[in-house]
Amino acid sequence: MSSKTSSQNQEGAVHSTWQLYKRLLGYARPYWVAFVASFIGFAIYGATQAWSARWLEQVVNAVQAGELDQRGMLALTVLVIFALRGIGTFIGTYTISHVARQVVHALRTDLFDRMLTLPSSYYQRTASGELLAKLTYNVEQVTGAVTNAIKTGLREGLTVVGLMGYLLYLNWKLTLVFVLAAPFIGIVVTIASKRMRMLSRRLQKSVGDITSSASESIKGYQVVRIFGGTQQERQRFHKASDNNRRQMMKMVVTQSLNTPIVQFIIAMALAGLLFIAMHPSVMGTMTTGGFVAFLTAAGLITKPLRQLTEISSIIQKGVAAAESIFDVMDQPAERDSGERNAKGVSGDLRFEQVRFTYPGQDTPALKGISLDIPSGSTVALVGRSGSGKSTLAAMLPRFNDGWEGNILLDGVSLNDYSLLSLREQIALVNQHVVLFNGTLADNIAYGAMAGASREAIMAAAEAAHVTEFLDRLENGLDTMIGEDGVMLSGGQRQRIAIARAILKDAPLLILDEATSALDTESERHIQAALESVVKGRTTLVIAHRLSTIEKADMIVVMDDGEIIEKGSHQELLAKEGAYASFRVQQEAGGA
Ligand code: ADP
Ligand code: MG
């Protein structure tokens, strides 16, 4: 079903890792206070670790020296250590999670905001499931990375610092043995992180595939069932899910190999340490308590040290996710360089040698269209499907950018108007009616019309013959019509879309097969409404049934991206050309 290419194919290279970090950190910067609090919390935690080794030293020394009266103080110390550790952990975890959740929220909303400004060409080449996966899964991956990496980094890092400090204080020469292990650990960590980054990208891609596959099967369930696509869709989904499982397992392997290998390197350091430490010449210089504490601290350090080595992998996951998010954010938005306000335009339209080719297409969809549409007139576009009617109509709101030639509105190039103000002047109804999860009234007074009065909404509903089926709905205009208006018929949906366009009351009106889903009876009714609506505004109407077209001021017949005939109904009939034969065919068909 999806022939769209994945934008994630162009992985990597776009951003250097360092730029990515800086950009991500930019998101966390406003929360530096919470960050400092987190640092303090985890510093307390780390200090208690060192303190517990020190405590052990005191216990052993006290036992050895027979100073048993210290037991009260030593017992109390345990409680203090754990209470502090608990407080430190809470403060550290809470504040860092606060930062991480804020970062996700900011990333997610920034990403969504960018999506709202992307040109239609981006939507046409990207599977919607992939974008959804970015908004949900990838963004979470970033937080996971940020939270875990920072939490682990701070907590374990500070613990290592505390314990290391204590070890150095006890016996700095011995401690250096540990440092010898560092380069070996470094090698393992580097290999593992590289692999994690690559696997994370694949994992994200697989989540995108899962989302796409699922959303297409869900939306198109009827087609899937009728055309026997069940097996195919099942296979596709199973394959995507299995791919996801495999990437996940590869990650697990990487991580689970990383851990024991690092652990073993640390163990070797520890063994060397013990071997040297128990040498008589070294033993002699330490107290028993000091010796026990040294080994304890060295043992305690292994876990945080190992966890520190996992951070890099965790970060790689986040970075790979951030990369794919920033990739969308860096897509150029719709071109909007015009500064003129289109408010108050009369609706005088002029196409001058307009050529347009869809991105990635070889043949142009419009091949030099020249057309004058005086303000207030109605122009009907007729022609075979694929002749370029919708493409031409979609030029006005500038959905198809990058044309050659000129399109002038009131003598000014469309590009010189700001997109927002230009689109404010246009009402559009097309074949594919989009309804939102909300009430019927909300759907008519959608977007900028949200403040419309009840009377105005009712009047629009009346004109579009929405009122006809209103009685059958539970709460009239206040009926929730469900996601994408699933409980309405095609004709009902179209009438709502027409009511929306009527309510907008814009100087330019585009009706692209706006009545195609209506039966002849309803269409006749709406026809009357539309006739009064088109008065006083420039209207482009694309319709198949000729009755809609006959009253147009001008009929433009298109074929293969070109205008082959134009004139009034009478003129074109007299000409006995394409339009006339078209009409003959229709009458024979009984329409
Ligand atoms: P009509 O509305 O007259 O049926 P269209 O304007 O929709 O025709 O299409 C004109 C031509 O442009 C067709 O050949 C169609 O395949 C092509 N086309 C339409 N939309 C796109 C698109 N998004 N990407 C590439 N080609 C397109
Ligand atoms: Mg069309």
Short mmCIF file of N, CA and C in Angstrom, two decimals, residues 421-580:
data_model
loop_
_atom_site.label_atom_id
_atom_site.label_comp_id
_atom_site.label_asym_id
_atom_site.label_seq_id
_atom_site.Cartn_x
_atom_site.Cartn_y
_atom_site.Cartn_z
N SER A 421 -2.97 35.19 5.12
CA SER A 421 -4.01 36.11 4.65
C SER A 421 -4.60 35.62 3.33
N LEU A 422 -3.75 35.00 2.50
CA LEU A 422 -4.25 34.48 1.23
C LEU A 422 -5.29 33.39 1.49
N ARG A 423 -4.94 32.49 2.37
CA ARG A 423 -5.86 31.37 2.64
C ARG A 423 -7.12 31.82 3.34
N GLU A 424 -7.02 32.95 4.05
CA GLU A 424 -8.22 33.49 4.70
C GLU A 424 -9.26 33.90 3.66
N GLN A 425 -8.79 34.16 2.44
CA GLN A 425 -9.71 34.63 1.39
C GLN A 425 -10.33 33.47 0.61
N ILE A 426 -10.00 32.24 0.98
CA ILE A 426 -10.43 31.10 0.18
C ILE A 426 -11.26 30.12 1.00
N ALA A 427 -12.37 29.70 0.44
CA ALA A 427 -13.11 28.60 1.05
C ALA A 427 -13.02 27.43 0.08
N LEU A 428 -12.86 26.24 0.62
CA LEU A 428 -12.60 25.10 -0.24
C LEU A 428 -13.44 23.90 0.20
N VAL A 429 -14.06 23.27 -0.78
CA VAL A 429 -14.72 22.00 -0.51
C VAL A 429 -14.18 21.03 -1.54
N ASN A 430 -13.62 19.94 -1.09
CA ASN A 430 -13.22 18.96 -2.09
C ASN A 430 -13.84 17.61 -1.83
N GLN A 431 -13.48 16.69 -2.70
CA GLN A 431 -14.08 15.37 -2.67
C GLN A 431 -13.84 14.68 -1.33
N HIS A 432 -12.61 14.88 -0.84
CA HIS A 432 -12.24 14.20 0.38
C HIS A 432 -12.57 15.11 1.55
N VAL A 433 -13.75 14.88 2.16
CA VAL A 433 -14.18 15.74 3.26
C VAL A 433 -13.45 15.34 4.53
N VAL A 434 -12.88 16.33 5.18
CA VAL A 434 -12.20 16.04 6.45
C VAL A 434 -13.06 16.56 7.59
N LEU A 435 -13.42 15.65 8.49
CA LEU A 435 -14.18 16.05 9.67
C LEU A 435 -13.34 15.74 10.90
N PHE A 436 -13.52 16.55 11.92
CA PHE A 436 -12.72 16.37 13.13
C PHE A 436 -13.58 15.81 14.24
N ASN A 437 -12.90 15.20 15.19
CA ASN A 437 -13.61 14.64 16.33
C ASN A 437 -14.18 15.79 17.16
N GLY A 438 -15.47 16.01 17.07
CA GLY A 438 -16.09 17.13 17.78
C GLY A 438 -17.57 17.14 17.42
N THR A 439 -18.24 18.23 17.77
CA THR A 439 -19.66 18.29 17.44
C THR A 439 -19.83 18.76 16.00
N LEU A 440 -21.03 18.61 15.52
CA LEU A 440 -21.35 19.05 14.18
C LEU A 440 -21.12 20.55 14.04
N ALA A 441 -21.57 21.30 15.06
CA ALA A 441 -21.39 22.76 15.04
C ALA A 441 -19.91 23.11 15.00
N ASP A 442 -19.10 22.40 15.79
CA ASP A 442 -17.65 22.65 15.79
C ASP A 442 -17.06 22.41 14.41
N ASN A 443 -17.61 21.43 13.73
CA ASN A 443 -17.07 21.10 12.42
C ASN A 443 -17.47 22.10 11.35
N ILE A 444 -18.61 22.71 11.52
CA ILE A 444 -18.99 23.75 10.56
C ILE A 444 -18.20 25.02 10.87
N ALA A 445 -18.20 25.40 12.16
CA ALA A 445 -17.45 26.60 12.56
C ALA A 445 -16.05 26.15 12.97
N TYR A 446 -15.32 25.61 12.01
CA TYR A 446 -14.00 25.06 12.34
C TYR A 446 -12.92 26.14 12.27
N GLY A 447 -11.90 25.97 13.09
CA GLY A 447 -10.71 26.81 13.02
C GLY A 447 -10.99 28.26 13.35
N ALA A 448 -10.63 29.14 12.44
CA ALA A 448 -10.75 30.57 12.68
C ALA A 448 -12.20 31.01 12.85
N MET A 449 -13.14 30.13 12.46
CA MET A 449 -14.56 30.51 12.57
C MET A 449 -15.16 30.07 13.89
N ALA A 450 -14.30 29.58 14.79
CA ALA A 450 -14.78 28.98 16.03
C ALA A 450 -15.69 29.91 16.83
N GLY A 451 -15.53 31.24 16.64
CA GLY A 451 -16.34 32.16 17.41
C GLY A 451 -17.69 32.49 16.77
N ALA A 452 -18.00 31.83 15.67
CA ALA A 452 -19.22 32.17 14.93
C ALA A 452 -20.47 32.01 15.80
N SER A 453 -21.43 32.89 15.54
CA SER A 453 -22.65 32.84 16.35
C SER A 453 -23.48 31.63 15.96
N ARG A 454 -24.33 31.24 16.88
CA ARG A 454 -25.19 30.09 16.67
C ARG A 454 -26.09 30.29 15.43
N GLU A 455 -26.55 31.53 15.29
CA GLU A 455 -27.45 31.83 14.16
C GLU A 455 -26.70 31.65 12.84
N ALA A 456 -25.46 32.14 12.82
CA ALA A 456 -24.68 32.05 11.59
C ALA A 456 -24.44 30.59 11.22
N ILE A 457 -24.11 29.78 12.24
CA ILE A 457 -23.86 28.36 11.98
C ILE A 457 -25.14 27.70 11.45
N MET A 458 -26.26 28.09 12.08
CA MET A 458 -27.54 27.51 11.71
C MET A 458 -27.89 27.90 10.26
N ALA A 459 -27.61 29.15 9.94
CA ALA A 459 -27.93 29.62 8.59
C ALA A 459 -27.11 28.86 7.55
N ALA A 460 -25.84 28.64 7.86
CA ALA A 460 -24.97 27.90 6.94
C ALA A 460 -25.46 26.46 6.82
N ALA A 461 -25.86 25.90 7.95
CA ALA A 461 -26.36 24.52 7.95
C ALA A 461 -27.62 24.42 7.10
N GLU A 462 -28.41 25.45 7.21
CA GLU A 462 -29.65 25.51 6.46
C GLU A 462 -29.36 25.53 4.95
N ALA A 463 -28.47 26.46 4.58
CA ALA A 463 -28.15 26.65 3.17
C ALA A 463 -27.56 25.38 2.55
N ALA A 464 -26.78 24.64 3.34
CA ALA A 464 -26.13 23.45 2.80
C ALA A 464 -27.00 22.19 2.99
N HIS A 465 -28.24 22.41 3.44
CA HIS A 465 -29.17 21.31 3.66
C HIS A 465 -28.68 20.31 4.69
N VAL A 466 -27.91 20.82 5.64
CA VAL A 466 -27.49 19.97 6.75
C VAL A 466 -28.69 19.76 7.66
N THR A 467 -29.54 20.79 7.73
CA THR A 467 -30.70 20.74 8.62
C THR A 467 -31.62 19.56 8.30
N GLU A 468 -31.56 19.12 7.04
CA GLU A 468 -32.41 18.00 6.64
C GLU A 468 -32.18 16.73 7.46
N PHE A 469 -30.92 16.48 7.77
CA PHE A 469 -30.68 15.27 8.55
C PHE A 469 -30.39 15.56 10.02
N LEU A 470 -30.55 16.82 10.38
CA LEU A 470 -30.25 17.23 11.75
C LEU A 470 -31.21 16.58 12.75
N ASP A 471 -32.48 16.48 12.34
CA ASP A 471 -33.51 15.94 13.24
C ASP A 471 -33.20 14.50 13.64
N ARG A 472 -32.53 13.80 12.72
CA ARG A 472 -32.26 12.39 12.99
C ARG A 472 -31.08 12.20 13.95
N LEU A 473 -30.38 13.30 14.20
CA LEU A 473 -29.24 13.19 15.12
C LEU A 473 -29.70 13.52 16.54
N GLU A 474 -29.19 12.78 17.46
CA GLU A 474 -29.57 12.90 18.87
C GLU A 474 -29.63 14.34 19.39
N ASN A 475 -28.50 15.04 19.26
CA ASN A 475 -28.41 16.37 19.85
C ASN A 475 -28.32 17.47 18.81
N GLY A 476 -28.86 17.22 17.63
CA GLY A 476 -28.83 18.24 16.59
C GLY A 476 -27.42 18.69 16.29
N LEU A 477 -27.25 20.01 16.27
CA LEU A 477 -25.93 20.57 15.94
C LEU A 477 -24.86 20.17 16.96
N ASP A 478 -25.30 19.80 18.16
CA ASP A 478 -24.33 19.48 19.20
C ASP A 478 -23.99 18.00 19.28
N THR A 479 -24.40 17.26 18.25
CA THR A 479 -24.07 15.83 18.24
C THR A 479 -22.59 15.64 17.97
N MET A 480 -21.98 14.79 18.77
CA MET A 480 -20.58 14.46 18.50
C MET A 480 -20.58 13.57 17.26
N ILE A 481 -19.79 13.94 16.28
CA ILE A 481 -19.86 13.13 15.06
C ILE A 481 -18.73 12.11 14.95
N GLY A 482 -17.94 12.00 15.98
CA GLY A 482 -16.94 10.93 16.00
C GLY A 482 -15.76 11.22 15.10
N GLU A 483 -14.72 10.46 15.31
CA GLU A 483 -13.49 10.66 14.55
C GLU A 483 -13.76 10.55 13.06
N ASP A 484 -13.39 11.60 12.34
CA ASP A 484 -13.58 11.67 10.90
C ASP A 484 -15.03 11.41 10.46
N GLY A 485 -15.95 11.74 11.36
CA GLY A 485 -17.37 11.64 11.01
C GLY A 485 -17.80 10.28 10.51
N VAL A 486 -17.29 9.23 11.14
CA VAL A 486 -17.56 7.88 10.63
C VAL A 486 -19.03 7.51 10.61
N MET A 487 -19.82 8.18 11.46
CA MET A 487 -21.23 7.78 11.49
C MET A 487 -22.09 8.52 10.47
N LEU A 488 -21.45 9.26 9.58
CA LEU A 488 -22.24 9.99 8.60
C LEU A 488 -22.05 9.42 7.21
N SER A 489 -23.05 9.62 6.37
CA SER A 489 -22.92 9.13 5.00
C SER A 489 -22.07 10.13 4.20
N GLY A 490 -21.62 9.69 3.04
CA GLY A 490 -20.77 10.54 2.21
C GLY A 490 -21.45 11.86 1.88
N GLY A 491 -22.74 11.78 1.53
CA GLY A 491 -23.48 12.98 1.18
C GLY A 491 -23.64 13.92 2.36
N GLN A 492 -23.88 13.33 3.53
CA GLN A 492 -24.02 14.16 4.74
C GLN A 492 -22.72 14.88 5.06
N ARG A 493 -21.64 14.12 4.92
CA ARG A 493 -20.34 14.71 5.20
C ARG A 493 -20.07 15.87 4.24
N GLN A 494 -20.43 15.67 3.00
CA GLN A 494 -20.17 16.70 2.01
C GLN A 494 -20.99 17.96 2.30
N ARG A 495 -22.19 17.73 2.81
CA ARG A 495 -23.02 18.89 3.12
C ARG A 495 -22.43 19.70 4.28
N ILE A 496 -21.84 18.97 5.22
CA ILE A 496 -21.18 19.68 6.33
C ILE A 496 -20.02 20.52 5.80
N ALA A 497 -19.28 19.92 4.87
CA ALA A 497 -18.14 20.65 4.29
C ALA A 497 -18.62 21.89 3.54
N ILE A 498 -19.76 21.75 2.87
CA ILE A 498 -20.30 22.89 2.13
C ILE A 498 -20.77 23.98 3.11
N ALA A 499 -21.40 23.54 4.21
CA ALA A 499 -21.83 24.50 5.23
C ALA A 499 -20.61 25.26 5.78
N ARG A 500 -19.52 24.54 5.95
CA ARG A 500 -18.29 25.15 6.46
C ARG A 500 -17.81 26.25 5.50
N ALA A 501 -17.87 25.92 4.21
CA ALA A 501 -17.42 26.89 3.21
C ALA A 501 -18.36 28.08 3.13
N ILE A 502 -19.65 27.81 3.29
CA ILE A 502 -20.63 28.91 3.25
C ILE A 502 -20.40 29.85 4.43
N LEU A 503 -20.16 29.25 5.59
CA LEU A 503 -19.95 30.05 6.79
C LEU A 503 -18.71 30.93 6.65
N LYS A 504 -17.73 30.41 5.97
CA LYS A 504 -16.47 31.18 5.84
C LYS A 504 -16.67 32.47 5.05
N ASP A 505 -17.59 32.43 4.10
CA ASP A 505 -17.97 33.64 3.38
C ASP A 505 -16.75 34.35 2.81
N ALA A 506 -15.89 33.60 2.10
CA ALA A 506 -14.65 34.16 1.56
C ALA A 506 -14.85 34.63 0.13
N PRO A 507 -14.04 35.57 -0.33
CA PRO A 507 -14.19 36.08 -1.70
C PRO A 507 -13.86 35.06 -2.79
N LEU A 508 -13.06 34.02 -2.43
CA LEU A 508 -12.75 32.98 -3.41
C LEU A 508 -13.31 31.65 -2.92
N LEU A 509 -13.98 30.96 -3.83
CA LEU A 509 -14.58 29.69 -3.43
C LEU A 509 -14.14 28.60 -4.41
N ILE A 510 -13.66 27.50 -3.87
CA ILE A 510 -13.27 26.38 -4.73
C ILE A 510 -14.15 25.19 -4.39
N LEU A 511 -14.85 24.70 -5.39
CA LEU A 511 -15.67 23.52 -5.17
C LEU A 511 -15.13 22.41 -6.08
N ASP A 512 -14.31 21.55 -5.48
CA ASP A 512 -13.69 20.50 -6.28
C ASP A 512 -14.48 19.21 -6.08
N GLU A 513 -15.37 18.94 -6.99
CA GLU A 513 -16.28 17.81 -6.90
C GLU A 513 -16.98 17.80 -5.56
N ALA A 514 -17.43 18.99 -5.18
CA ALA A 514 -18.01 19.18 -3.86
C ALA A 514 -19.35 18.49 -3.71
N THR A 515 -19.98 18.19 -4.81
CA THR A 515 -21.30 17.59 -4.71
C THR A 515 -21.31 16.17 -5.25
N SER A 516 -20.11 15.61 -5.44
CA SER A 516 -20.02 14.30 -6.09
C SER A 516 -20.68 13.18 -5.28
N ALA A 517 -20.73 13.37 -3.96
CA ALA A 517 -21.27 12.28 -3.14
C ALA A 517 -22.78 12.43 -2.91
N LEU A 518 -23.36 13.47 -3.53
CA LEU A 518 -24.78 13.71 -3.29
C LEU A 518 -25.64 13.03 -4.36
N ASP A 519 -26.82 12.64 -3.94
CA ASP A 519 -27.75 12.10 -4.93
C ASP A 519 -28.34 13.28 -5.70
N THR A 520 -28.94 13.00 -6.84
CA THR A 520 -29.43 14.05 -7.72
C THR A 520 -30.41 14.97 -6.99
N GLU A 521 -31.23 14.38 -6.15
CA GLU A 521 -32.24 15.13 -5.41
C GLU A 521 -31.59 16.16 -4.47
N SER A 522 -30.67 15.70 -3.63
CA SER A 522 -30.00 16.63 -2.70
C SER A 522 -29.18 17.63 -3.48
N GLU A 523 -28.59 17.15 -4.56
CA GLU A 523 -27.75 18.07 -5.31
C GLU A 523 -28.58 19.23 -5.85
N ARG A 524 -29.78 18.91 -6.28
CA ARG A 524 -30.64 19.95 -6.82
C ARG A 524 -30.92 21.00 -5.75
N HIS A 525 -31.17 20.50 -4.53
CA HIS A 525 -31.42 21.43 -3.42
C HIS A 525 -30.20 22.31 -3.18
N ILE A 526 -29.05 21.66 -3.07
CA ILE A 526 -27.84 22.39 -2.75
C ILE A 526 -27.46 23.32 -3.87
N GLN A 527 -27.80 22.89 -5.07
CA GLN A 527 -27.53 23.71 -6.24
C GLN A 527 -28.10 25.10 -6.05
N ALA A 528 -29.33 25.13 -5.57
CA ALA A 528 -29.99 26.41 -5.35
C ALA A 528 -29.20 27.21 -4.33
N ALA A 529 -28.79 26.53 -3.26
CA ALA A 529 -28.02 27.21 -2.22
C ALA A 529 -26.70 27.72 -2.79
N LEU A 530 -26.03 26.84 -3.55
CA LEU A 530 -24.73 27.24 -4.10
C LEU A 530 -24.87 28.42 -5.04
N GLU A 531 -25.96 28.43 -5.78
CA GLU A 531 -26.16 29.53 -6.72
C GLU A 531 -26.21 30.87 -6.00
N SER A 532 -26.82 30.87 -4.83
CA SER A 532 -26.82 32.14 -4.10
C SER A 532 -25.46 32.39 -3.44
N VAL A 533 -24.78 31.30 -3.11
CA VAL A 533 -23.47 31.47 -2.46
C VAL A 533 -22.43 32.02 -3.43
N VAL A 534 -22.45 31.53 -4.66
CA VAL A 534 -21.42 31.95 -5.60
C VAL A 534 -21.57 33.40 -6.04
N LYS A 535 -22.73 33.97 -5.80
CA LYS A 535 -22.95 35.36 -6.19
C LYS A 535 -21.99 36.26 -5.43
N GLY A 536 -21.35 37.13 -6.15
CA GLY A 536 -20.48 38.11 -5.48
C GLY A 536 -19.12 37.56 -5.12
N ARG A 537 -18.82 36.31 -5.49
CA ARG A 537 -17.46 35.84 -5.22
C ARG A 537 -16.93 35.06 -6.41
N THR A 538 -15.62 34.99 -6.49
CA THR A 538 -15.01 34.26 -7.59
C THR A 538 -15.04 32.78 -7.23
N THR A 539 -15.61 32.02 -8.14
CA THR A 539 -15.77 30.60 -7.83
C THR A 539 -15.15 29.71 -8.90
N LEU A 540 -14.40 28.73 -8.44
CA LEU A 540 -13.90 27.70 -9.34
C LEU A 540 -14.68 26.44 -9.00
N VAL A 541 -15.41 25.94 -9.96
CA VAL A 541 -16.18 24.74 -9.65
C VAL A 541 -15.78 23.60 -10.57
N ILE A 542 -15.47 22.48 -9.95
CA ILE A 542 -15.13 21.29 -10.72
C ILE A 542 -16.26 20.30 -10.48
N ALA A 543 -16.91 19.88 -11.53
CA ALA A 543 -18.02 18.96 -11.33
C ALA A 543 -18.15 18.04 -12.52
N HIS A 544 -18.75 16.91 -12.29
CA HIS A 544 -18.95 16.00 -13.40
C HIS A 544 -20.32 16.16 -14.01
N ARG A 545 -21.30 16.40 -13.12
CA ARG A 545 -22.65 16.53 -13.65
C ARG A 545 -22.79 17.89 -14.30
N LEU A 546 -23.22 17.87 -15.52
CA LEU A 546 -23.21 19.10 -16.28
C LEU A 546 -24.21 20.13 -15.80
N SER A 547 -25.24 19.66 -15.11
CA SER A 547 -26.24 20.62 -14.63
C SER A 547 -25.57 21.66 -13.73
N THR A 548 -24.56 21.27 -12.99
CA THR A 548 -23.86 22.20 -12.10
C THR A 548 -23.11 23.24 -12.89
N ILE A 549 -22.73 22.83 -14.09
CA ILE A 549 -21.79 23.64 -14.85
C ILE A 549 -22.48 24.66 -15.75
N GLU A 550 -23.67 24.26 -16.22
CA GLU A 550 -24.33 25.05 -17.25
C GLU A 550 -24.44 26.52 -16.93
N LYS A 551 -24.67 26.83 -15.66
CA LYS A 551 -24.90 28.24 -15.32
C LYS A 551 -23.62 29.04 -15.11
N ALA A 552 -22.48 28.38 -15.24
CA ALA A 552 -21.21 29.08 -15.02
C ALA A 552 -21.02 30.17 -16.06
N ASP A 553 -20.29 31.23 -15.65
CA ASP A 553 -20.02 32.32 -16.60
C ASP A 553 -19.09 31.83 -17.69
N MET A 554 -18.20 30.93 -17.32
CA MET A 554 -17.28 30.41 -18.32
C MET A 554 -16.99 28.94 -18.00
N ILE A 555 -16.93 28.16 -19.04
CA ILE A 555 -16.58 26.76 -18.87
C ILE A 555 -15.22 26.55 -19.50
N VAL A 556 -14.33 25.93 -18.75
CA VAL A 556 -12.99 25.69 -19.24
C VAL A 556 -12.80 24.17 -19.37
N VAL A 557 -12.52 23.72 -20.56
CA VAL A 557 -12.34 22.28 -20.75
C VAL A 557 -10.85 21.98 -20.76
N MET A 558 -10.44 21.10 -19.88
CA MET A 558 -9.02 20.77 -19.77
C MET A 558 -8.75 19.37 -20.27
N ASP A 559 -7.55 19.20 -20.79
CA ASP A 559 -7.13 17.87 -21.17
C ASP A 559 -5.61 17.80 -21.06
N ASP A 560 -5.16 16.82 -20.35
CA ASP A 560 -3.73 16.59 -20.22
C ASP A 560 -2.94 17.85 -19.85
N GLY A 561 -3.46 18.58 -18.87
CA GLY A 561 -2.75 19.75 -18.37
C GLY A 561 -2.87 21.00 -19.23
N GLU A 562 -3.76 20.93 -20.22
CA GLU A 562 -3.93 22.10 -21.09
C GLU A 562 -5.39 22.48 -21.20
N ILE A 563 -5.63 23.75 -21.54
CA ILE A 563 -7.00 24.18 -21.80
C ILE A 563 -7.29 23.95 -23.28
N ILE A 564 -8.30 23.14 -23.55
CA ILE A 564 -8.56 22.87 -24.97
C ILE A 564 -9.77 23.64 -25.50
N GLU A 565 -10.62 24.09 -24.57
CA GLU A 565 -11.78 24.88 -25.01
C GLU A 565 -12.20 25.78 -23.87
N LYS A 566 -12.71 26.95 -24.20
CA LYS A 566 -13.39 27.72 -23.16
C LYS A 566 -14.46 28.60 -23.74
N GLY A 567 -15.45 28.87 -22.93
CA GLY A 567 -16.57 29.67 -23.39
C GLY A 567 -17.80 29.37 -22.55
N SER A 568 -18.92 30.00 -22.90
CA SER A 568 -20.14 29.72 -22.14
C SER A 568 -20.73 28.40 -22.63
N HIS A 569 -21.68 27.91 -21.89
CA HIS A 569 -22.35 26.67 -22.23
C HIS A 569 -22.85 26.70 -23.68
N GLN A 570 -23.55 27.78 -24.01
CA GLN A 570 -24.12 27.90 -25.36
C GLN A 570 -23.04 27.91 -26.43
N GLU A 571 -22.00 28.74 -26.16
CA GLU A 571 -20.92 28.84 -27.13
C GLU A 571 -20.28 27.49 -27.40
N LEU A 572 -20.01 26.79 -26.31
CA LEU A 572 -19.31 25.52 -26.46
C LEU A 572 -20.17 24.47 -27.15
N LEU A 573 -21.47 24.53 -26.88
CA LEU A 573 -22.37 23.58 -27.55
C LEU A 573 -22.36 23.85 -29.05
N ALA A 574 -22.40 25.15 -29.36
CA ALA A 574 -22.44 25.54 -30.77
C ALA A 574 -21.16 25.11 -31.48
N LYS A 575 -20.10 25.09 -30.74
CA LYS A 575 -18.80 24.76 -31.30
C LYS A 575 -18.69 23.28 -31.68
N GLU A 576 -19.51 22.49 -31.03
CA GLU A 576 -19.54 21.04 -31.28
C GLU A 576 -18.16 20.40 -31.12
N GLY A 577 -17.46 20.83 -30.10
CA GLY A 577 -16.13 20.27 -29.83
C GLY A 577 -16.17 19.27 -28.70
N ALA A 578 -15.11 19.31 -27.90
CA ALA A 578 -14.95 18.35 -26.81
C ALA A 578 -16.10 18.43 -25.81
N TYR A 579 -16.48 19.69 -25.47
CA TYR A 579 -17.53 19.87 -24.49
C TYR A 579 -18.85 19.28 -24.98
N ALA A 580 -19.16 19.56 -26.21
CA ALA A 580 -20.41 19.07 -26.78
C ALA A 580 -20.47 17.55 -26.79
#
